Coordinates of C-alpha atoms and ligand atoms in Angstrom, one line a residue:
M1 CA 94.6 -96.4 150.7
S2 CA 95.9 -99.7 152.1
I3 CA 98.6 -101.8 150.7
E4 CA 96.0 -104.6 150.4
T5 CA 94.2 -102.6 147.7
L6 CA 97.4 -102.5 145.7
I7 CA 98.1 -106.2 146.3
A8 CA 94.5 -107.1 145.3
H9 CA 95.0 -105.2 142.0
Y10 CA 98.3 -107.0 141.5
G11 CA 96.5 -110.3 142.0
K12 CA 94.2 -109.4 139.0
L13 CA 97.1 -108.3 136.9
T14 CA 99.0 -111.5 137.2
E15 CA 96.7 -112.9 134.5
T16 CA 97.9 -110.3 132.0
P17 CA 101.3 -110.7 130.4
I18 CA 103.2 -107.4 129.9
Q19 CA 103.2 -108.0 126.1
D20 CA 99.4 -108.0 126.1
L21 CA 99.5 -104.5 127.7
F22 CA 101.4 -103.3 124.7
D23 CA 98.9 -105.0 122.3
A24 CA 96.0 -103.2 124.1
D25 CA 97.7 -99.8 124.0
P26 CA 99.7 -98.8 120.9
N27 CA 100.9 -95.7 122.9
R28 CA 102.1 -97.6 125.9
A29 CA 105.8 -96.9 125.4
A30 CA 105.1 -93.1 125.3
R31 CA 102.5 -93.1 128.2
Y32 CA 104.6 -95.3 130.4
S33 CA 107.8 -93.3 130.3
S34 CA 109.0 -90.1 131.9
E35 CA 111.5 -87.5 130.7
G36 CA 113.5 -84.8 132.5
A37 CA 117.0 -83.3 133.2
G38 CA 118.2 -84.9 129.9
L39 CA 117.2 -88.4 130.9
F40 CA 114.5 -90.7 129.5
F41 CA 113.0 -93.4 131.8
D42 CA 111.0 -96.1 130.1
W43 CA 108.9 -98.1 132.6
S44 CA 106.6 -99.6 130.0
K45 CA 108.1 -103.1 130.3
T46 CA 106.5 -103.6 133.7
G47 CA 103.2 -105.2 134.6
L48 CA 101.6 -101.9 135.5
D49 CA 98.3 -100.9 134.0
D50 CA 96.6 -97.5 134.3
Q51 CA 94.7 -98.5 137.3
A52 CA 97.9 -99.7 139.1
V53 CA 99.5 -96.4 138.2
D54 CA 96.6 -94.4 139.6
L55 CA 96.5 -96.5 142.7
L56 CA 100.2 -96.0 143.3
L57 CA 99.9 -92.3 142.7
S58 CA 97.1 -92.1 145.2
F59 CA 99.2 -94.1 147.7
A60 CA 102.0 -91.6 147.2
D61 CA 99.5 -88.7 147.7
E62 CA 98.2 -90.2 150.9
A63 CA 101.8 -90.7 152.1
K64 CA 102.2 -87.0 151.5
V65 CA 105.3 -87.5 149.3
A66 CA 105.0 -83.9 147.9
A67 CA 104.8 -82.4 151.3
W68 CA 107.8 -84.4 152.6
R69 CA 109.7 -83.5 149.5
D70 CA 109.1 -79.8 150.0
Q71 CA 110.0 -80.1 153.7
M72 CA 113.3 -81.7 152.7
F73 CA 114.2 -79.0 150.2
R74 CA 113.2 -76.3 152.7
G75 CA 115.5 -77.6 155.4
S76 CA 112.9 -79.1 157.9
K77 CA 114.4 -81.5 160.3
I78 CA 113.0 -84.6 158.7
N79 CA 115.8 -86.9 160.0
L80 CA 113.8 -87.4 163.2
T81 CA 116.0 -89.9 165.0
E82 CA 119.0 -87.6 164.8
D83 CA 117.0 -84.3 164.8
R84 CA 118.7 -83.1 161.6
A85 CA 117.7 -81.4 158.4
V86 CA 118.5 -83.3 155.1
L87 CA 120.0 -80.8 152.8
H88 CA 122.4 -82.5 150.4
T89 CA 120.3 -80.7 147.7
A90 CA 121.7 -77.4 149.1
L91 CA 125.2 -78.5 148.1
R92 CA 124.2 -78.2 144.4
A93 CA 121.6 -75.4 144.6
G94 CA 122.1 -72.4 142.4
P95 CA 123.4 -68.9 143.6
E96 CA 119.9 -67.5 143.8
T97 CA 118.7 -70.1 146.3
E98 CA 118.2 -69.4 150.0
V99 CA 117.8 -72.3 152.5
H100 CA 117.0 -71.2 156.0
L101 CA 117.9 -73.5 158.9
D102 CA 117.4 -72.5 162.4
G103 CA 116.9 -68.9 161.2
E104 CA 120.1 -68.8 159.1
D105 CA 120.7 -69.1 155.4
V106 CA 123.0 -72.0 154.8
M107 CA 123.8 -71.1 151.2
P108 CA 126.6 -68.6 151.8
G109 CA 128.5 -71.3 153.7
V110 CA 128.0 -73.8 151.0
H111 CA 129.2 -71.4 148.3
D112 CA 132.2 -70.4 150.4
T113 CA 133.3 -74.0 150.8
L114 CA 132.8 -74.7 147.1
A115 CA 134.9 -71.7 146.3
R116 CA 137.6 -73.0 148.7
M117 CA 137.5 -76.4 147.1
R118 CA 137.7 -74.8 143.6
D119 CA 140.7 -72.8 144.7
F120 CA 142.5 -75.7 146.3
A121 CA 141.8 -78.1 143.4
T122 CA 142.8 -75.6 140.7
R123 CA 146.0 -74.6 142.4
L124 CA 146.8 -78.3 143.0
R125 CA 146.2 -79.2 139.4
S126 CA 148.2 -76.3 138.1
G127 CA 151.2 -77.2 140.4
Q128 CA 150.9 -74.0 142.4
I129 CA 150.3 -76.1 145.5
R130 CA 153.4 -78.2 145.7
A131 CA 154.8 -80.8 148.0
P132 CA 157.1 -79.4 150.7
G133 CA 160.0 -81.0 148.9
G134 CA 159.2 -78.7 145.9
G135 CA 157.8 -81.3 143.5
R136 CA 154.2 -81.5 142.1
F137 CA 151.6 -83.7 143.7
R138 CA 151.2 -86.3 141.1
D139 CA 149.0 -88.7 143.1
V140 CA 146.1 -88.0 145.4
V141 CA 144.8 -90.8 147.7
N142 CA 141.3 -90.5 149.1
I143 CA 141.1 -92.4 152.4
G144 CA 137.5 -92.9 153.4
I145 CA 134.8 -95.5 153.6
G146 CA 131.1 -95.9 152.9
G147 CA 129.8 -92.5 151.8
S148 CA 133.2 -91.0 152.1
D149 CA 134.5 -93.4 149.4
L150 CA 131.7 -94.9 147.3
G151 CA 130.4 -91.6 145.7
P152 CA 133.7 -90.1 144.7
A153 CA 135.2 -93.5 143.7
M154 CA 132.2 -94.3 141.6
A155 CA 132.1 -90.8 140.0
T156 CA 135.8 -90.7 139.4
Q157 CA 135.7 -93.9 137.4
A158 CA 132.5 -92.9 135.6
L159 CA 134.1 -89.7 134.4
S160 CA 137.6 -91.0 133.5
P161 CA 137.4 -89.5 130.0
Y162 CA 137.6 -86.1 131.7
H163 CA 140.6 -86.8 133.9
D164 CA 143.3 -84.2 133.3
G165 CA 144.6 -83.7 136.8
P166 CA 146.8 -85.7 139.2
R167 CA 146.0 -89.4 139.4
V168 CA 143.4 -90.2 142.0
H169 CA 143.3 -93.4 144.1
F170 CA 140.9 -94.7 146.7
V171 CA 141.5 -96.6 149.9
S172 CA 138.6 -97.7 152.0
N173 CA 139.1 -101.1 153.6
V174 CA 140.8 -101.6 156.9
D175 CA 142.3 -104.7 155.3
G176 CA 146.0 -103.5 155.0
A177 CA 146.2 -105.2 151.6
Q178 CA 144.4 -102.3 150.0
I179 CA 146.5 -99.5 151.3
A180 CA 149.7 -101.5 150.8
D181 CA 148.8 -102.1 147.2
V182 CA 147.9 -98.5 146.6
L183 CA 150.8 -96.8 148.4
G184 CA 153.2 -99.5 147.2
A185 CA 153.0 -98.0 143.7
L186 CA 153.4 -94.3 144.7
N187 CA 156.2 -91.9 145.6
P188 CA 155.6 -90.4 149.1
A189 CA 157.3 -87.1 148.0
E190 CA 154.6 -86.6 145.3
T191 CA 151.5 -87.9 147.1
L192 CA 148.7 -85.9 148.8
I193 CA 146.4 -87.7 151.2
L194 CA 142.8 -86.7 151.6
V195 CA 141.4 -88.0 154.8
A196 CA 137.7 -88.2 154.1
S197 CA 135.5 -88.8 157.1
K198 CA 132.4 -86.9 158.1
T199 CA 132.9 -87.9 161.8
F200 CA 136.7 -88.3 161.7
T201 CA 136.3 -91.2 164.1
T202 CA 135.6 -94.1 161.7
I203 CA 138.1 -96.7 162.7
E204 CA 138.9 -97.9 159.2
T205 CA 139.7 -94.5 157.9
M206 CA 141.7 -93.3 160.9
T207 CA 143.7 -96.5 160.9
N208 CA 144.5 -96.1 157.2
A209 CA 145.3 -92.4 157.7
T210 CA 147.8 -93.3 160.4
T211 CA 149.3 -96.0 158.1
A212 CA 149.6 -93.3 155.3
R213 CA 151.3 -90.9 157.7
D214 CA 153.8 -93.5 158.7
W215 CA 154.5 -94.3 155.1
L216 CA 155.0 -90.6 154.3
L217 CA 157.3 -90.2 157.3
R218 CA 159.8 -92.6 155.7
D219 CA 160.5 -89.9 153.1
V220 CA 159.0 -86.7 154.4
P221 CA 160.4 -84.7 157.4
A222 CA 157.9 -84.8 160.4
D223 CA 157.6 -81.0 160.6
V224 CA 156.2 -80.8 157.1
V225 CA 154.2 -84.0 156.8
G226 CA 151.0 -82.1 157.5
L227 CA 151.4 -80.5 154.1
H228 CA 150.8 -83.9 152.5
F229 CA 147.3 -84.0 154.0
A230 CA 144.0 -82.4 153.6
A231 CA 140.8 -83.3 155.5
L232 CA 137.2 -83.6 154.3
S233 CA 135.2 -83.6 157.5
S234 CA 132.6 -81.9 159.6
N235 CA 134.6 -82.6 162.8
L236 CA 136.9 -79.7 162.9
E237 CA 138.0 -80.5 166.5
K238 CA 139.3 -83.9 165.5
T239 CA 141.0 -82.7 162.3
G240 CA 142.8 -80.1 164.4
E241 CA 143.9 -82.8 166.9
W242 CA 145.2 -84.7 164.0
G243 CA 147.4 -81.8 163.1
I244 CA 145.7 -80.8 159.8
A245 CA 145.8 -77.0 159.3
A246 CA 142.5 -75.3 159.2
E247 CA 143.0 -74.0 155.6
R248 CA 143.4 -77.7 154.6
V249 CA 140.1 -78.7 156.1
F250 CA 136.9 -78.7 154.0
G251 CA 134.0 -79.0 156.3
F252 CA 130.3 -79.8 155.9
E253 CA 127.4 -79.7 158.2
D254 CA 125.5 -82.5 159.9
W255 CA 122.6 -82.0 157.5
V256 CA 124.6 -83.8 154.8
G257 CA 124.3 -87.5 155.3
G258 CA 127.5 -89.6 154.4
R259 CA 125.9 -91.4 151.5
Y260 CA 124.6 -88.1 150.1
S261 CA 127.8 -86.2 150.4
M262 CA 129.6 -86.5 147.1
W263 CA 128.3 -83.1 146.0
G264 CA 130.5 -81.2 148.6
P265 CA 133.9 -81.6 150.1
I266 CA 133.7 -85.4 149.9
G267 CA 133.8 -84.9 146.2
L268 CA 137.2 -83.1 146.3
S269 CA 139.1 -86.1 144.9
L270 CA 136.8 -86.0 141.9
M271 CA 137.2 -82.3 141.5
I272 CA 140.9 -82.7 141.5
A273 CA 140.7 -85.4 138.8
I274 CA 138.3 -83.6 136.4
G275 CA 138.6 -79.9 137.4
A276 CA 136.2 -77.5 139.1
D277 CA 134.3 -76.5 136.0
R278 CA 133.3 -80.1 135.2
F279 CA 132.5 -80.8 138.9
E280 CA 130.1 -77.9 138.7
Q281 CA 128.6 -79.3 135.6
M282 CA 127.9 -82.4 137.6
L283 CA 126.2 -80.3 140.2
G284 CA 124.2 -78.6 137.4
G285 CA 122.9 -82.0 136.2
A286 CA 121.8 -82.9 139.8
R287 CA 120.2 -79.4 140.1
A288 CA 118.2 -80.0 137.0
M289 CA 116.9 -83.3 138.4
D290 CA 116.1 -81.5 141.7
A291 CA 114.0 -79.0 139.8
H292 CA 112.3 -81.8 137.8
F293 CA 111.5 -83.7 141.0
Q294 CA 110.0 -80.6 142.5
T295 CA 107.8 -79.6 139.6
A296 CA 106.9 -82.5 137.3
E297 CA 103.4 -83.8 138.0
G298 CA 102.4 -87.4 138.5
R299 CA 103.6 -90.0 136.0
A300 CA 105.8 -87.4 134.4
N301 CA 107.9 -87.2 137.5
M302 CA 110.8 -89.5 137.0
P303 CA 112.1 -90.0 140.6
L304 CA 108.5 -90.5 141.7
M305 CA 107.8 -93.2 139.0
L306 CA 111.2 -94.9 139.6
A307 CA 110.2 -95.1 143.2
L308 CA 106.6 -96.3 142.5
V309 CA 107.9 -99.0 140.2
G310 CA 110.4 -100.1 142.9
F311 CA 107.7 -100.0 145.5
W312 CA 105.3 -102.0 143.3
H313 CA 108.0 -104.7 142.7
R314 CA 109.2 -105.0 146.3
Q315 CA 106.2 -104.2 148.6
V316 CA 103.3 -105.2 146.3
C317 CA 104.7 -108.0 144.1
G318 CA 107.1 -109.2 146.9
Y319 CA 110.2 -109.5 144.7
T320 CA 113.1 -109.4 147.2
T321 CA 115.9 -108.0 145.0
R322 CA 116.4 -105.7 142.2
A323 CA 119.3 -105.7 139.7
V324 CA 120.9 -102.5 138.5
L325 CA 122.5 -103.1 135.1
P326 CA 124.4 -100.2 133.6
Y327 CA 125.5 -100.9 130.0
E328 CA 128.4 -98.6 130.6
Q329 CA 131.6 -100.1 131.9
R330 CA 132.6 -96.8 133.6
L331 CA 129.6 -97.2 135.8
A332 CA 131.0 -100.4 137.2
R333 CA 130.9 -99.0 140.8
L334 CA 127.4 -97.7 140.5
P335 CA 125.7 -100.9 141.9
A336 CA 128.0 -100.7 144.9
Y337 CA 127.3 -97.0 145.4
L338 CA 123.5 -97.7 145.1
Q339 CA 123.8 -100.5 147.6
Q340 CA 124.8 -98.0 150.2
L341 CA 122.4 -95.3 149.0
E342 CA 119.4 -97.6 148.9
M343 CA 120.1 -100.3 151.5
E344 CA 121.6 -98.1 154.2
S345 CA 118.7 -95.7 153.7
N346 CA 115.7 -98.0 153.4
G347 CA 116.9 -101.3 154.9
K348 CA 114.8 -100.7 158.0
R349 CA 112.0 -102.4 159.9
V350 CA 110.8 -99.7 162.3
A351 CA 108.5 -96.9 161.2
L352 CA 109.0 -93.2 162.1
D353 CA 106.8 -93.5 165.1
G354 CA 108.9 -96.4 166.5
T355 CA 106.4 -99.2 165.6
M356 CA 107.2 -102.2 163.5
L357 CA 106.7 -101.8 159.8
D358 CA 103.9 -103.8 158.3
L359 CA 105.6 -103.8 154.9
P360 CA 108.8 -105.4 153.9
S361 CA 111.8 -103.1 154.0
G362 CA 113.7 -102.0 150.8
P363 CA 115.0 -104.7 148.5
V364 CA 118.5 -106.1 148.1
V365 CA 120.2 -104.1 145.4
W366 CA 122.9 -105.6 143.3
G367 CA 124.3 -105.6 139.8
E368 CA 127.2 -105.4 137.4
P369 CA 127.7 -103.7 134.1
G370 CA 126.4 -105.3 130.9
T371 CA 127.5 -107.1 128.9
N372 CA 129.7 -108.8 131.6
G373 CA 126.7 -109.7 133.7
Q374 CA 125.1 -111.5 130.8
H375 CA 127.9 -114.1 130.9
A376 CA 127.5 -114.5 134.6
F377 CA 124.2 -114.2 136.4
Y378 CA 121.6 -113.4 133.6
Q379 CA 120.9 -117.2 133.4
L380 CA 119.1 -116.8 136.8
I381 CA 117.4 -113.6 135.8
H382 CA 115.9 -115.3 132.7
Q383 CA 115.2 -118.8 133.8
G384 CA 115.5 -118.9 137.6
T385 CA 112.4 -119.4 139.8
D386 CA 112.6 -115.9 141.4
I387 CA 111.6 -112.8 139.5
I388 CA 114.2 -110.1 139.6
P389 CA 113.2 -106.7 138.3
C390 CA 116.0 -105.3 136.3
E391 CA 116.9 -101.6 135.9
F392 CA 118.9 -101.2 132.7
M393 CA 120.7 -98.0 131.8
V394 CA 122.4 -97.1 128.6
G395 CA 123.9 -94.0 126.8
A396 CA 123.1 -93.0 123.2
V397 CA 126.7 -92.6 122.5
G398 CA 130.0 -93.5 124.0
H399 CA 133.2 -91.4 124.4
E400 CA 135.1 -93.6 122.0
R401 CA 134.2 -92.1 118.6
D402 CA 136.4 -94.6 116.8
L403 CA 134.6 -97.5 118.4
V404 CA 131.0 -96.6 117.4
H405 CA 130.4 -100.2 116.2
Q406 CA 131.2 -101.5 119.7
H407 CA 128.8 -99.0 121.2
Q408 CA 126.1 -100.1 118.8
L409 CA 126.7 -103.7 119.9
L410 CA 126.5 -102.7 123.5
V411 CA 123.1 -100.9 123.0
A412 CA 121.8 -103.9 121.0
N413 CA 122.7 -106.2 123.9
C414 CA 121.0 -103.9 126.4
L415 CA 117.7 -103.7 124.4
A416 CA 117.8 -107.4 123.6
Q417 CA 117.9 -108.3 127.3
S418 CA 114.8 -106.3 128.2
Q419 CA 113.1 -107.7 125.2
A420 CA 114.0 -111.3 126.1
L421 CA 112.8 -110.8 129.7
M422 CA 109.5 -109.5 128.5
L423 CA 108.8 -111.8 125.5
G424 CA 110.5 -115.0 126.7
R425 CA 110.3 -118.1 124.5
S426 CA 107.3 -120.4 124.7
L427 CA 107.3 -124.2 124.8
S428 CA 105.9 -124.4 121.3
E429 CA 108.6 -122.1 120.0
A430 CA 111.3 -124.1 121.8
R431 CA 109.8 -127.3 120.3
E432 CA 109.9 -125.9 116.9
M433 CA 113.4 -124.8 117.3
M434 CA 114.5 -128.2 118.5
H435 CA 112.5 -129.9 115.8
A436 CA 114.4 -127.8 113.2
K437 CA 117.6 -129.1 114.8
G438 CA 116.5 -132.7 114.2
F439 CA 115.1 -133.7 117.6
E440 CA 112.0 -135.9 117.9
G441 CA 109.8 -137.6 120.5
D442 CA 110.8 -137.7 124.2
E443 CA 114.2 -136.3 123.5
L444 CA 112.7 -133.3 121.7
E445 CA 110.4 -132.7 124.7
R446 CA 113.3 -133.0 127.2
Q447 CA 115.6 -130.6 125.2
A448 CA 112.8 -128.1 124.5
A449 CA 111.9 -127.8 128.2
H450 CA 115.4 -126.4 129.0
R451 CA 115.1 -123.8 126.3
V452 CA 111.9 -122.2 127.5
F453 CA 112.1 -118.7 128.8
P454 CA 109.0 -117.8 130.9
G455 CA 109.2 -114.1 129.9
N456 CA 106.8 -111.6 131.4
R457 CA 109.7 -110.5 133.6
P458 CA 109.7 -106.7 134.4
S459 CA 112.4 -104.3 133.6
T460 CA 112.9 -100.5 133.2
T461 CA 115.4 -98.7 131.0
L462 CA 117.0 -95.4 131.7
V463 CA 118.4 -93.7 128.6
Y464 CA 120.8 -90.8 128.6
P465 CA 122.7 -89.0 125.8
K466 CA 126.3 -89.6 126.9
L467 CA 128.0 -90.1 130.3
T468 CA 129.1 -86.5 130.9
P469 CA 129.5 -84.9 134.3
E470 CA 126.0 -83.3 133.8
T471 CA 124.4 -86.7 133.0
L472 CA 126.1 -88.4 135.9
G473 CA 124.8 -85.7 138.3
A474 CA 121.3 -86.1 137.0
I475 CA 121.4 -89.9 137.3
I476 CA 122.7 -89.9 140.9
A477 CA 120.1 -87.2 142.0
L478 CA 117.4 -89.3 140.3
Y479 CA 118.4 -92.3 142.5
E480 CA 118.7 -90.2 145.6
H481 CA 115.2 -88.9 145.2
R482 CA 113.9 -92.4 144.3
V483 CA 115.3 -93.6 147.7
F484 CA 113.7 -90.7 149.4
V485 CA 110.2 -91.4 147.9
E486 CA 110.4 -95.1 148.7
G487 CA 111.3 -94.2 152.3
V488 CA 108.3 -91.9 152.5
L489 CA 106.0 -94.6 151.1
L490 CA 107.4 -97.0 153.8
G491 CA 107.0 -94.4 156.5
I492 CA 110.6 -94.7 157.7
N493 CA 113.5 -92.4 158.3
S494 CA 115.8 -92.9 155.2
F495 CA 118.5 -90.7 156.7
D496 CA 119.8 -92.5 159.8
Q497 CA 121.8 -95.8 159.8
W498 CA 121.5 -97.3 163.3
G499 CA 121.9 -100.8 161.8
V500 CA 125.6 -100.4 161.3
E501 CA 126.4 -99.5 164.9
L502 CA 126.2 -102.9 166.7
G503 CA 128.8 -104.6 164.6
K504 CA 131.1 -101.6 164.9
E505 CA 130.8 -101.7 168.7
L506 CA 131.5 -105.5 168.9
A507 CA 134.5 -105.1 166.6
V508 CA 136.0 -102.5 169.0
A509 CA 135.4 -104.9 171.9
L510 CA 136.9 -107.9 170.0
A511 CA 140.1 -106.1 168.8
P512 CA 141.9 -106.5 172.2
V513 CA 141.0 -110.2 172.2
L514 CA 142.6 -110.6 168.8
R515 CA 145.7 -108.7 169.9
G516 CA 146.0 -111.1 172.9
E517 CA 145.4 -108.3 175.4
A518 CA 142.0 -109.6 176.6
S519 CA 140.5 -112.9 177.2
A520 CA 137.9 -114.6 175.0
D521 CA 136.1 -116.0 178.1
G522 CA 132.5 -115.1 178.2
L523 CA 132.1 -114.8 174.4
D524 CA 129.7 -117.0 172.6
G525 CA 130.9 -120.5 171.7
S526 CA 131.2 -120.0 168.0
T527 CA 133.2 -116.7 168.3
Q528 CA 135.5 -118.3 170.9
S529 CA 136.1 -121.3 168.6
L530 CA 136.8 -119.1 165.6
I531 CA 139.3 -117.0 167.5
E532 CA 141.0 -120.2 168.7
R533 CA 141.2 -121.5 165.2
L534 CA 142.5 -118.3 163.8
D535 CA 145.1 -118.2 166.6
Q536 CA 146.3 -121.7 165.7
L537 CA 146.4 -120.9 162.0
S538 CA 148.4 -117.7 162.6
D539 CA 150.9 -119.6 164.7
V540 CA 151.3 -122.2 162.0
R541 CA 151.6 -119.7 159.2
S542 CA 153.6 -116.9 160.7
Ligands
LIG1 O1 128.9 -97.3 157.9 C1 128.2 -96.3 158.4 C2 128.7 -94.9 158.0 O2 128.4 -94.1 159.1 C3 128.2 -94.5 156.7 O3 126.9 -94.0 156.8 C4 129.2 -93.5 156.3 O4 129.1 -93.1 155.0 C5 130.4 -94.2 156.7 O5 130.1 -94.9 157.9 C6 131.7 -93.4 156.9 O6 131.5 -92.4 157.9 P1 132.5 -91.2 158.1 O7 132.4 -90.4 156.9 O8 132.1 -90.5 159.3 O9 133.9 -91.8 158.2

């Protein structure tokens, strides 16, 4: 089926407000929702009708979503531009699972690494692993960027009620301000550095790791400084060159993409913060979502429906962005995490066969936790000229049992926003409101116009019991699979990221110019003039 068929159907649906769909079907809320792995996903407040859902499901069938899914779980090399399997799901698979890649079961290696992580984290937390000076490691700094930072940083914040280990900090940016601020508050003698880099070549991470080593060397003798480090990497050659002992290296294979890597060694910082048992509960939650994704049929399949709703909004309706709005302060880093997961995966314009896509690539993903966002950008969401599909998420209970009243207020706000987006406020309602306030005539008309909410704006709501490790695992796996399905629908490779390379290469070429070791001649006019201006300003300021 062609995308035009979907677009034509959308054209017909634009006449029908979402609210009318509820009036026509008293069971809409139940029929337009999916449930699994402890989560409930309500997609009834979208403009989809049964025919649209059927068309989308047929589109997914024709794109062979189920076959691609099975190939992914089975270890086929579906990352075609890098000739790699895509097996982050193996990192959380159960003991009974076998996954054969190039004739070998990868699972013993996965379990072995997990057991080593467990052992290291447990001994570190108990104080058995000590700094060479004899003291406990009270602080752990994860140095990594992109997938080697966003997942563990997001999850560590999300699960803060479970922290009972050393304090965990994250440094990602090459901007020295970040590492200076983090290390400035720590004692080198009690600090363990985790260098998290799949490739162990990423310039930001290696620069920060060197800065951390220099900082340690102020207090720690050079011959034992290595005992303040561990590495999370698949490049064992480079970790060796860097002087990190093999037993302090936690490796993973090239079939784990950076942005899909928090389930294995890249999650060590989180494991240190919350303990290995809770980390494994998180894997269990993700595993439950994997099983749901592999077995639930059609509209009952949550990742499939999250993807189809996303595809509908972006590729069929043409909405260019989507907002992710967790009503859960501890998920503050989730939008940033999803930006990498979704935009690095599906921000592409070339199909698998190398031809140009005839569909728009994945949307811009952005967001903030509610209720903060309400006091910032919701104005645009409610009354701006662009339609921004919103993905709300909220827990039934919070961790703060003495603040139940605040949680109730939080939930009320979340539900009120999706209601307001759908129902809006008509001009006649706005007139009535202003009339009741004493306005008349032209002034009433003028004031009322500003108070109209067009409504009929789509949103979805993901509901979960409580933000536990298990719930978090299920939510993240849900989004991973959503991205996967959207990639299949687009016909792209969601697992490479060639679009980040050019800028990296040019930065490497510009660095000597900035250091005054190479000339700016031959660079484009704008870059030359910016370098000149920065030079002048640094002379003035330094
Ligand atoms: O920015 C591109 C990227 O390759 C991401 O995909 C990855 O998560 C990040 O850089 C960090 O890479 P590494 O873990 O190899 O340092």
